Short mmCIF file of C-alpha atoms and ligand atoms in Angstrom, two decimals:
data_model
loop_
_atom_site.label_atom_id
_atom_site.label_comp_id
_atom_site.label_asym_id
_atom_site.label_seq_id
_atom_site.Cartn_x
_atom_site.Cartn_y
_atom_site.Cartn_z
CA MET H 1070 85.40 53.73 -48.87
CA SER H 1071 83.25 50.71 -49.61
CA SER H 1072 83.88 47.13 -48.51
CA LYS H 1073 81.83 45.70 -51.38
CA LYS H 1074 83.12 42.96 -53.64
CA ILE H 1075 82.45 42.70 -57.35
CA LEU H 1076 82.97 39.76 -59.66
CA LEU H 1077 83.60 41.10 -63.16
CA GLY H 1078 83.15 38.65 -66.04
CA ILE H 1079 84.57 39.72 -69.40
CA GLY H 1080 83.39 38.25 -72.71
CA GLY H 1081 85.09 38.10 -76.12
CA SER H 1082 84.30 41.50 -77.61
CA ILE H 1083 86.47 44.43 -78.70
CA ALA H 1084 84.75 46.36 -75.90
CA ALA H 1085 86.74 44.22 -73.42
CA TYR H 1086 89.37 46.98 -73.36
CA LYS H 1087 86.85 49.22 -71.56
CA SER H 1088 86.73 46.77 -68.65
CA ALA H 1089 90.18 47.93 -67.59
CA ASN H 1090 88.71 51.37 -66.92
CA LEU H 1091 85.77 49.84 -65.07
CA VAL H 1092 88.20 48.07 -62.73
CA ARG H 1093 90.00 51.38 -62.11
CA ILE H 1094 86.73 53.14 -61.22
CA PHE H 1095 85.81 50.42 -58.70
CA LYS H 1096 89.27 50.36 -57.16
CA LYS H 1097 89.17 54.16 -56.69
CA GLN H 1098 86.05 53.63 -54.57
CA GLY H 1099 87.80 50.99 -52.47
CA ILE H 1100 85.71 48.18 -53.98
CA SER H 1101 87.41 44.78 -54.39
CA VAL H 1102 87.18 43.42 -57.93
CA ARG H 1103 88.01 39.96 -59.16
CA CYS H 1104 88.08 39.50 -62.92
CA VAL H 1105 87.16 36.40 -64.84
CA LEU H 1106 87.90 36.11 -68.55
CA THR H 1107 86.39 33.84 -71.18
CA LYS H 1108 88.82 32.17 -73.55
CA SER H 1109 87.71 34.57 -76.31
CA ALA H 1110 88.13 37.60 -74.05
CA GLU H 1111 91.82 36.79 -73.78
CA GLU H 1112 92.08 37.68 -77.47
CA PHE H 1113 91.15 41.26 -76.55
CA ILE H 1114 92.61 41.97 -73.11
CA THR H 1115 95.33 40.34 -71.05
CA ALA H 1116 94.88 38.80 -67.64
CA GLN H 1117 98.07 40.60 -66.65
CA THR H 1118 96.55 44.05 -67.24
CA LEU H 1119 93.49 43.20 -65.17
CA GLN H 1120 95.55 41.64 -62.42
CA ALA H 1121 97.73 44.75 -62.20
CA LEU H 1122 94.68 47.05 -62.03
CA SER H 1123 92.59 44.95 -59.65
CA GLY H 1124 95.44 43.73 -57.47
CA GLU H 1125 93.70 40.33 -57.44
CA PRO H 1126 94.40 37.10 -59.31
CA VAL H 1127 92.48 36.80 -62.56
CA ARG H 1128 90.64 33.55 -63.27
CA ARG H 1129 90.39 32.07 -66.78
CA ASN H 1130 89.82 28.31 -66.55
CA LEU H 1131 87.35 26.25 -64.65
CA PHE H 1132 89.85 23.43 -64.41
CA ASP H 1133 92.79 25.34 -62.99
CA GLN H 1134 93.87 23.25 -60.00
CA GLN H 1135 96.02 25.92 -58.42
CA ALA H 1136 93.35 28.60 -58.67
CA GLU H 1137 90.60 26.25 -57.51
CA ALA H 1138 92.74 25.34 -54.50
CA ALA H 1139 93.11 29.04 -53.59
CA MET H 1140 89.40 29.82 -54.09
CA SER H 1141 87.02 27.41 -55.79
CA HIS H 1142 84.54 28.73 -58.32
CA ILE H 1143 81.75 28.18 -55.78
CA GLU H 1144 83.62 30.17 -53.13
CA LEU H 1145 84.32 32.85 -55.72
CA ALA H 1146 80.60 33.20 -56.43
CA ARG H 1147 79.90 33.32 -52.66
CA TRP H 1148 82.61 35.94 -52.15
CA ALA H 1149 80.94 38.47 -54.48
CA ASP H 1150 78.19 41.00 -53.66
CA CYS H 1151 77.42 41.53 -57.32
CA LEU H 1152 78.19 39.90 -60.67
CA ILE H 1153 78.85 42.17 -63.64
CA ILE H 1154 79.37 40.84 -67.13
CA ALA H 1155 80.93 43.58 -69.25
CA PRO H 1156 81.06 43.07 -72.12
CA THR H 1157 78.25 40.51 -72.39
CA THR H 1158 78.63 38.74 -75.74
CA ALA H 1159 75.69 37.26 -77.64
CA ASN H 1160 77.17 33.87 -76.80
CA LEU H 1161 77.25 34.54 -73.04
CA ALA H 1162 73.69 35.87 -73.09
CA ALA H 1163 72.57 32.67 -74.84
CA LYS H 1164 74.39 30.47 -72.35
CA PHE H 1165 73.03 32.35 -69.34
CA ALA H 1166 69.50 32.32 -70.75
CA SER H 1167 69.53 28.55 -71.17
CA GLY H 1168 71.62 27.66 -68.14
CA ILE H 1169 74.58 26.19 -69.98
CA ALA H 1170 77.63 25.91 -67.73
CA ASP H 1171 80.54 24.84 -69.92
CA ASP H 1172 83.23 27.31 -68.85
CA LEU H 1173 84.16 29.33 -65.78
CA ILE H 1174 81.96 32.40 -66.38
CA SER H 1175 78.82 30.47 -67.28
CA THR H 1176 79.35 28.17 -64.29
CA LEU H 1177 79.87 31.17 -62.01
CA TYR H 1178 76.69 32.72 -63.36
CA LEU H 1179 74.68 29.73 -62.14
CA ALA H 1180 76.56 29.57 -58.85
CA ALA H 1181 75.98 33.29 -58.22
CA ASN H 1182 72.24 32.72 -58.12
CA ASP H 1183 71.51 34.93 -55.11
CA ILE H 1184 73.35 38.13 -55.93
CA PRO H 1185 72.43 40.95 -58.33
CA VAL H 1186 73.59 40.50 -61.93
CA ILE H 1187 74.37 43.42 -64.24
CA LEU H 1188 74.83 42.73 -67.95
CA ALA H 1189 76.40 45.22 -70.38
CA PRO H 1190 75.85 43.87 -73.90
CA ALA H 1191 78.28 44.74 -76.69
CA MET H 1192 77.95 43.41 -80.19
CA ASN H 1193 77.29 44.12 -83.83
CA SER H 1194 73.78 45.54 -84.25
CA LYS H 1195 72.60 42.61 -86.41
CA MET H 1196 73.67 40.18 -83.68
CA LEU H 1197 71.96 42.31 -81.04
CA LEU H 1198 68.73 42.65 -82.99
CA HIS H 1199 68.58 38.97 -83.94
CA PRO H 1200 65.38 37.47 -82.48
CA ALA H 1201 67.44 34.80 -80.69
CA THR H 1202 69.56 37.42 -78.88
CA GLN H 1203 66.54 39.60 -78.13
CA GLU H 1204 64.70 36.62 -76.68
CA ASN H 1205 67.70 35.72 -74.53
CA PHE H 1206 67.99 39.23 -73.11
CA ARG H 1207 64.22 39.30 -72.50
CA LYS H 1208 64.53 36.10 -70.48
CA LEU H 1209 67.46 37.48 -68.51
CA GLN H 1210 65.57 40.66 -67.77
CA GLN H 1211 62.56 38.66 -66.59
CA ARG H 1212 64.94 36.89 -64.21
CA GLY H 1213 65.51 40.25 -62.57
CA HIS H 1214 68.93 41.00 -64.03
CA TYR H 1215 69.90 44.57 -64.89
CA ILE H 1216 70.54 44.90 -68.61
CA LEU H 1217 72.32 48.10 -69.59
CA GLU H 1218 70.94 49.17 -72.93
CA SER H 1219 73.59 49.32 -75.64
CA ALA H 1220 74.41 52.72 -77.01
CA SER H 1221 74.41 53.88 -80.63
CA GLY H 1222 77.62 54.86 -82.33
CA GLU H 1223 80.42 53.55 -84.45
CA LEU H 1224 80.92 49.85 -83.87
CA ALA H 1225 84.15 47.93 -84.20
CA CYS H 1226 82.76 46.33 -87.38
CA GLY H 1227 82.62 49.81 -89.00
CA GLU H 1228 78.82 50.13 -88.89
CA ASN H 1229 77.28 53.13 -87.23
CA ALA H 1230 74.44 51.61 -85.27
CA ILE H 1231 73.26 50.32 -81.93
CA GLY H 1232 75.43 47.76 -80.11
CA ARG H 1233 78.19 49.69 -78.32
CA MET H 1234 78.77 48.74 -74.72
CA GLN H 1235 77.78 51.43 -72.25
CA GLU H 1236 80.70 53.51 -71.00
CA PRO H 1237 82.43 52.21 -67.84
CA GLU H 1238 81.16 55.23 -65.85
CA LYS H 1239 77.55 54.26 -66.64
CA ILE H 1240 78.13 50.61 -65.71
CA ALA H 1241 79.80 51.66 -62.47
CA GLN H 1242 76.91 54.01 -61.72
CA LYS H 1243 74.47 51.10 -62.04
CA ALA H 1244 76.62 48.95 -59.76
CA PHE H 1245 76.76 51.70 -57.10
CA GLU H 1246 72.98 52.01 -57.29
CA VAL H 1247 72.44 48.25 -57.04
CA LEU H 1248 74.90 47.87 -54.17
CA GLY H 1249 73.43 50.85 -52.31
CA ILE H 1250 76.70 52.76 -52.34
CA SER H 1251 75.83 56.32 -51.41
CA GLN H 1252 76.16 59.34 -53.68
CA PRO H 1253 79.47 60.79 -52.44
CA LEU H 1254 81.19 57.69 -53.80
CA THR H 1255 79.64 58.24 -57.20
CA PRO H 1256 82.16 59.71 -59.63
CA PRO H 1257 81.31 63.31 -60.54
CA SER H 1258 79.43 63.35 -63.81
CA PRO H 1259 81.66 64.84 -66.50
CA LYS H 1260 80.81 68.28 -67.90
CA PRO H 1261 78.60 67.75 -70.98
CA LEU H 1262 80.30 68.35 -74.29
CA THR H 1263 79.30 71.60 -75.96
CA VAL H 1264 78.38 71.77 -79.62
CA THR H 1265 78.12 75.11 -81.36
CA ILE H 1266 76.22 75.11 -84.64
CA THR H 1267 75.93 78.01 -87.07
CA VAL H 1268 72.62 77.83 -88.88
CA GLY H 1269 70.47 79.62 -91.45
CA ALA H 1270 71.06 82.16 -94.19
CA THR H 1271 72.90 85.38 -93.43
CA ARG H 1272 71.33 88.64 -94.58
CA GLU H 1273 73.74 91.27 -95.85
CA ASN H 1274 72.10 94.65 -95.76
CA ILE H 1275 71.91 96.97 -98.75
CA ASP H 1276 69.72 99.55 -97.07
CA PRO H 1277 67.24 99.46 -94.14
CA VAL H 1278 64.75 97.31 -96.10
CA ARG H 1279 66.81 95.28 -98.59
CA PHE H 1280 69.44 92.63 -98.24
CA ILE H 1281 71.38 89.90 -100.07
CA SER H 1282 70.65 86.38 -98.89
CA ASN H 1283 70.21 82.77 -100.06
CA ARG H 1284 67.83 79.83 -99.87
CA SER H 1285 69.24 77.96 -96.87
CA SER H 1286 66.39 76.74 -94.66
CA GLY H 1287 68.36 75.86 -91.52
CA LYS H 1288 66.78 72.38 -91.41
CA MET H 1289 70.10 70.50 -91.35
CA GLY H 1290 71.48 72.67 -88.56
CA PHE H 1291 68.34 72.22 -86.49
CA ALA H 1292 68.39 68.44 -87.09
CA LEU H 1293 71.98 68.34 -85.83
CA ALA H 1294 70.98 70.42 -82.79
CA ARG H 1295 68.14 67.98 -81.97
CA ALA H 1296 70.43 64.96 -82.38
CA ALA H 1297 73.02 66.55 -80.08
CA LEU H 1298 70.39 67.46 -77.45
CA LYS H 1299 69.10 63.87 -77.53
CA ARG H 1300 72.60 62.70 -76.62
CA GLY H 1301 72.80 65.02 -73.62
CA LEU H 1302 75.11 67.59 -75.21
CA LYS H 1303 74.90 71.32 -74.58
CA VAL H 1304 73.96 73.12 -77.79
CA ASN H 1305 74.68 76.71 -78.85
CA LEU H 1306 73.00 77.92 -82.02
CA ILE H 1307 74.54 80.89 -83.81
CA LYS H 1308 71.44 81.65 -85.79
CA ALA H 1309 70.99 83.70 -88.95
CA TYR H 1310 67.62 83.80 -90.75
CA CYS H 1311 65.77 80.43 -90.64
CA GLU H 1312 62.26 79.63 -91.81
CA GLN H 1313 61.60 77.33 -88.89
CA ILE H 1314 61.46 77.58 -85.15
CA PRO H 1315 64.66 76.32 -83.49
CA PRO H 1316 64.54 73.36 -81.10
CA GLU H 1317 63.97 74.11 -77.44
CA ASN H 1318 66.78 73.95 -74.88
CA CYS H 1319 69.45 75.42 -77.14
CA GLN H 1320 71.25 78.61 -76.26
CA ILE H 1321 70.52 80.93 -79.18
CA PHE H 1322 72.85 83.68 -80.38
CA PRO H 1323 70.95 85.70 -83.04
CA SER H 1324 73.53 86.69 -85.67
CA GLU H 1325 71.99 87.98 -88.86
CA THR H 1326 75.10 89.01 -90.79
CA ALA H 1327 78.38 87.22 -91.48
CA GLU H 1328 80.33 89.78 -89.45
CA LYS H 1329 78.05 89.36 -86.41
CA MET H 1330 78.23 85.58 -86.81
CA LEU H 1331 82.02 85.64 -86.77
CA ASP H 1332 82.05 87.88 -83.73
CA THR H 1333 79.78 85.47 -81.83
CA ALA H 1334 81.71 82.39 -83.01
CA LEU H 1335 85.01 83.83 -81.77
CA ASN H 1336 83.44 84.74 -78.42
CA ILE H 1337 82.25 81.20 -77.70
CA ALA H 1338 84.83 79.07 -79.58
CA ASN H 1339 86.83 78.64 -76.41
CA ASP H 1340 83.88 76.99 -74.62
CA THR H 1341 83.02 74.76 -77.56
CA ASP H 1342 84.09 71.15 -78.06
CA ILE H 1343 82.57 70.62 -81.50
CA PHE H 1344 81.98 73.53 -83.88
CA ILE H 1345 79.71 72.75 -86.83
CA ALA H 1346 79.22 75.34 -89.54
CA THR H 1347 75.99 74.65 -91.40
CA ALA H 1348 74.98 78.28 -91.98
CA ALA H 1349 74.93 79.51 -95.56
CA VAL H 1350 77.04 82.61 -95.11
CA ALA H 1351 76.97 85.11 -97.96
CA ASP H 1352 80.41 85.20 -99.59
CA TYR H 1353 80.05 88.93 -100.24
CA ARG H 1354 78.33 91.94 -98.68
CA PRO H 1355 77.68 95.47 -99.94
CA LYS H 1356 80.69 97.65 -99.23
CA LYS H 1357 78.42 100.48 -98.14
CA VAL H 1358 75.11 100.02 -96.31
CA LEU H 1359 72.77 102.89 -97.13
CA SER H 1360 71.27 104.55 -94.10
CA GLN H 1361 68.09 105.49 -96.03
CA LYS H 1362 65.98 103.38 -98.38
CA HIS H 1363 67.44 103.49 -101.89
CA LYS H 1364 65.22 105.39 -104.35
CA LYS H 1365 64.77 103.96 -107.81
CA GLU H 1366 66.21 106.23 -110.45
CA ARG H 1367 64.37 106.37 -113.73
CA ASP H 1368 66.15 104.28 -116.42
CA GLY H 1369 69.18 104.04 -114.22
CA ALA H 1370 70.95 100.81 -113.31
CA LEU H 1371 71.99 100.17 -109.72
CA HIS H 1372 75.64 99.34 -109.13
CA LEU H 1373 76.42 97.59 -105.88
CA GLU H 1374 80.04 97.24 -104.86
CA LEU H 1375 80.52 94.00 -102.95
CA ILE H 1376 83.36 93.09 -100.66
CA GLU H 1377 84.30 89.65 -99.39
CA ASN H 1378 82.87 88.42 -96.10
CA PRO H 1379 85.07 86.73 -93.50
CA ASP H 1380 85.32 82.95 -93.68
CA ILE H 1381 83.84 82.00 -90.31
CA VAL H 1382 84.65 78.30 -90.16
CA ALA H 1383 88.21 78.82 -91.42
CA THR H 1384 88.82 81.58 -88.86
CA VAL H 1385 87.60 79.31 -86.03
CA ALA H 1386 89.60 76.33 -87.35
CA GLN H 1387 92.76 78.42 -87.51
CA LEU H 1388 92.56 79.65 -83.90
CA PRO H 1389 95.50 78.70 -81.67
CA ALA H 1390 95.16 75.23 -80.09
CA ASP H 1391 94.20 76.55 -76.63
CA LYS H 1392 91.27 78.55 -78.06
CA ARG H 1393 90.19 76.21 -80.85
CA PRO H 1394 87.28 73.74 -80.45
CA LYS H 1395 88.47 70.11 -80.46
CA LEU H 1396 86.65 69.42 -83.72
CA VAL H 1397 85.79 71.96 -86.39
CA VAL H 1398 83.37 70.70 -89.01
CA GLY H 1399 82.40 72.49 -92.22
CA PHE H 1400 79.63 71.86 -94.71
CA ALA H 1401 80.28 72.01 -98.42
CA ALA H 1402 77.18 72.43 -100.54
CA GLU H 1403 78.21 72.01 -104.17
CA THR H 1404 76.49 71.44 -107.49
CA GLU H 1405 79.48 69.72 -109.19
CA ASN H 1406 82.85 68.12 -108.37
CA LEU H 1407 81.62 67.58 -104.83
CA LYS H 1408 84.43 65.52 -103.30
CA ASN H 1409 87.31 67.42 -104.95
CA TYR H 1410 85.99 70.77 -103.77
CA ALA H 1411 85.37 69.32 -100.30
CA GLN H 1412 88.93 67.98 -100.02
CA GLU H 1413 90.29 71.36 -101.12
CA LYS H 1414 88.22 73.19 -98.50
CA LEU H 1415 89.22 70.74 -95.78
CA ALA H 1416 92.91 71.41 -96.33
CA LYS H 1417 92.69 75.13 -97.06
CA LYS H 1418 90.57 75.92 -94.01
CA ASN H 1419 92.29 73.54 -91.54
CA LEU H 1420 89.04 71.68 -90.81
CA ASP H 1421 88.86 68.31 -89.07
CA PHE H 1422 85.84 67.17 -91.06
CA ILE H 1423 83.80 68.40 -93.94
CA CYS H 1424 80.26 67.21 -94.65
CA ALA H 1425 79.86 67.33 -98.40
CA ASN H 1426 76.39 67.43 -99.92
CA ASP H 1427 75.27 67.72 -103.52
CA VAL H 1428 72.64 70.47 -103.67
CA SER H 1429 71.89 69.71 -107.32
CA GLN H 1430 70.39 66.38 -106.14
CA PHE H 1431 69.22 67.40 -102.68
CA PRO H 1432 68.35 71.10 -102.87
CA PHE H 1433 68.26 73.54 -99.98
CA GLY H 1434 65.00 73.32 -98.04
CA GLY H 1435 64.28 69.67 -98.91
CA GLU H 1436 63.60 66.92 -96.38
CA LEU H 1437 66.24 64.49 -97.66
CA ASN H 1438 69.98 64.68 -97.75
CA GLU H 1439 72.95 62.50 -98.64
CA ILE H 1440 76.26 63.34 -97.04
CA SER H 1441 79.90 62.25 -97.14
CA VAL H 1442 81.85 63.14 -94.01
CA ILE H 1443 85.41 63.62 -95.22
CA SER H 1444 88.54 63.95 -93.12
CA LYS H 1445 92.23 63.89 -94.04
CA ASN H 1446 92.43 60.11 -93.80
CA ASP H 1447 88.88 58.89 -94.00
CA GLU H 1448 85.56 59.18 -95.76
CA LYS H 1449 82.22 58.07 -94.35
CA ASN H 1450 79.16 58.05 -96.61
CA PHE H 1451 75.65 58.44 -95.28
CA ASN H 1452 73.22 57.53 -98.06
CA ALA H 1453 70.04 59.41 -98.85
CA ALA H 1454 67.90 59.65 -95.74
CA THR H 1455 65.90 62.25 -93.86
CA LYS H 1456 67.91 65.10 -92.44
CA THR H 1457 67.00 63.83 -88.96
CA ASP H 1458 68.53 60.39 -89.65
CA ILE H 1459 71.63 61.85 -91.27
CA ALA H 1460 72.08 64.30 -88.38
CA GLU H 1461 71.93 61.47 -85.83
CA LYS H 1462 74.60 59.57 -87.75
CA ILE H 1463 76.83 62.63 -88.09
CA ILE H 1464 76.63 63.43 -84.37
CA ASP H 1465 77.36 59.80 -83.40
CA TYR H 1466 80.25 59.73 -85.84
CA LEU H 1467 81.74 62.97 -84.47
CA LEU H 1468 81.29 61.77 -80.89
CA SER H 1469 83.14 58.56 -81.74
CA LYS H 1470 86.02 60.74 -83.01
CA ILE H 1471 86.26 63.07 -80.03
CA ASN H 1472 86.99 60.44 -77.36
C1 FMN K 1439 87.27 40.73 -83.78
C2 FMN K 1439 86.08 40.10 -83.14
C3 FMN K 1439 85.21 40.88 -82.42
C4 FMN K 1439 84.10 40.34 -81.81
N1 FMN K 1439 83.25 41.14 -81.11
C5 FMN K 1439 82.14 40.62 -80.57
C6 FMN K 1439 81.24 41.43 -79.84
O1 FMN K 1439 81.44 42.66 -79.69
N2 FMN K 1439 80.16 40.87 -79.29
C7 FMN K 1439 79.87 39.53 -79.43
O2 FMN K 1439 78.84 39.09 -78.93
N3 FMN K 1439 80.72 38.73 -80.10
C8 FMN K 1439 81.85 39.23 -80.67
N4 FMN K 1439 82.69 38.42 -81.35
C9 FMN K 1439 82.39 36.98 -81.43
C10 FMN K 1439 82.71 36.31 -80.10
O3 FMN K 1439 84.05 36.54 -79.74
C11 FMN K 1439 82.40 34.83 -80.23
O4 FMN K 1439 81.00 34.64 -80.38
C12 FMN K 1439 82.92 34.04 -79.05
O5 FMN K 1439 82.51 32.70 -79.19
C13 FMN K 1439 82.37 34.59 -77.73
O6 FMN K 1439 82.89 33.87 -76.67
P1 FMN K 1439 82.56 34.24 -75.16
O7 FMN K 1439 81.13 34.58 -75.11
O8 FMN K 1439 82.88 32.98 -74.42
O9 FMN K 1439 83.48 35.35 -74.79
C14 FMN K 1439 83.83 38.94 -81.93
C15 FMN K 1439 84.73 38.15 -82.65
C16 FMN K 1439 85.82 38.72 -83.23
C17 FMN K 1439 86.75 37.83 -84.00
#
């Protein structure tokens, strides 16, 4: 157990709720935490919650005679081994950068001049990327403070962009590092989430040299795989025929036909958190696969009897809860009535999300795509962009829904 002491300042952002978890992580390691709230932060989290979790009085006002008598703000700054501001609002960053001390946190910041400072910004991406905010954080970094880069994802304002506060585990990790708390105290890193993506065009054999297939290129599936890898997720690819080479570091399950694809999907569904079905699976396959190459008969027509293929994504989505991935996501490529068909599929197949795309505007194999991610109660539109950009947004959106 550690005897370290942390002063945790909390600014007025929706992300303030995450600070409760940060306090819990520190307490589990035996670290003493004292919380200080700005006036705005009190709109988002109560002093009572933090007091209960930290077991210490929570400070809010600079001019609180009782609290000052128990431990003045100068003593409070001296008491701490490290100052963490999580969330750091744009306002706090501006005050720290220019040395304004007009409330308890900004005064403490100046008084805690000789201890490490860790800042975890959280704000709307426009606020974060504003030159004023950027300049303030640059100044603070030059002062030797640790600034935890904001993450991308869905923000409280509804935008899907950069600005989310780092997760409490990451902030705690930085604090352990800065305070020289050895590894055994570090919380075990959680098992990475696993995403399984079906990709490509299935090939349904007619005879040893012929098959029925379609024009799917696999680009969208590969873009999703890359986006997931970038976010540290484990990626399984159930791969039918694709023109391109799959990204490195994925586990690949070659599955040329719909039946093989279903078999593989059912085998790994249990170890999958997010199942995304981008593959263009042939709806039908020849009832009989000829063992020898079919010979052309003079003037004769060829009659192929086709039978229906299994619906892979629906079968996975309808698995019992203990075997089913947490999220099952389908793709609906349509040439008309896009949203109506997508809603129908969502309900009929028991999917959590369906990514609807209009292939009459953005054909298979192209570089661009425009997608609506539809769920029972929500619809998120990602306007025309490269498949890479859309994939990043889809993965961030799904990750924001899984926690
Ligand atoms: C609902 C809501 C959410 C807000 N979220 C943020 C935020 O995430 N980051 C931020 O910098 N400001 C946010 N603000 C604005 C700050 O609360 C505001 O600038 C305030 O003056 C910050 O005060 P403080 O820095 O003393 O906590 C939000 C305001 C509202 C009403």
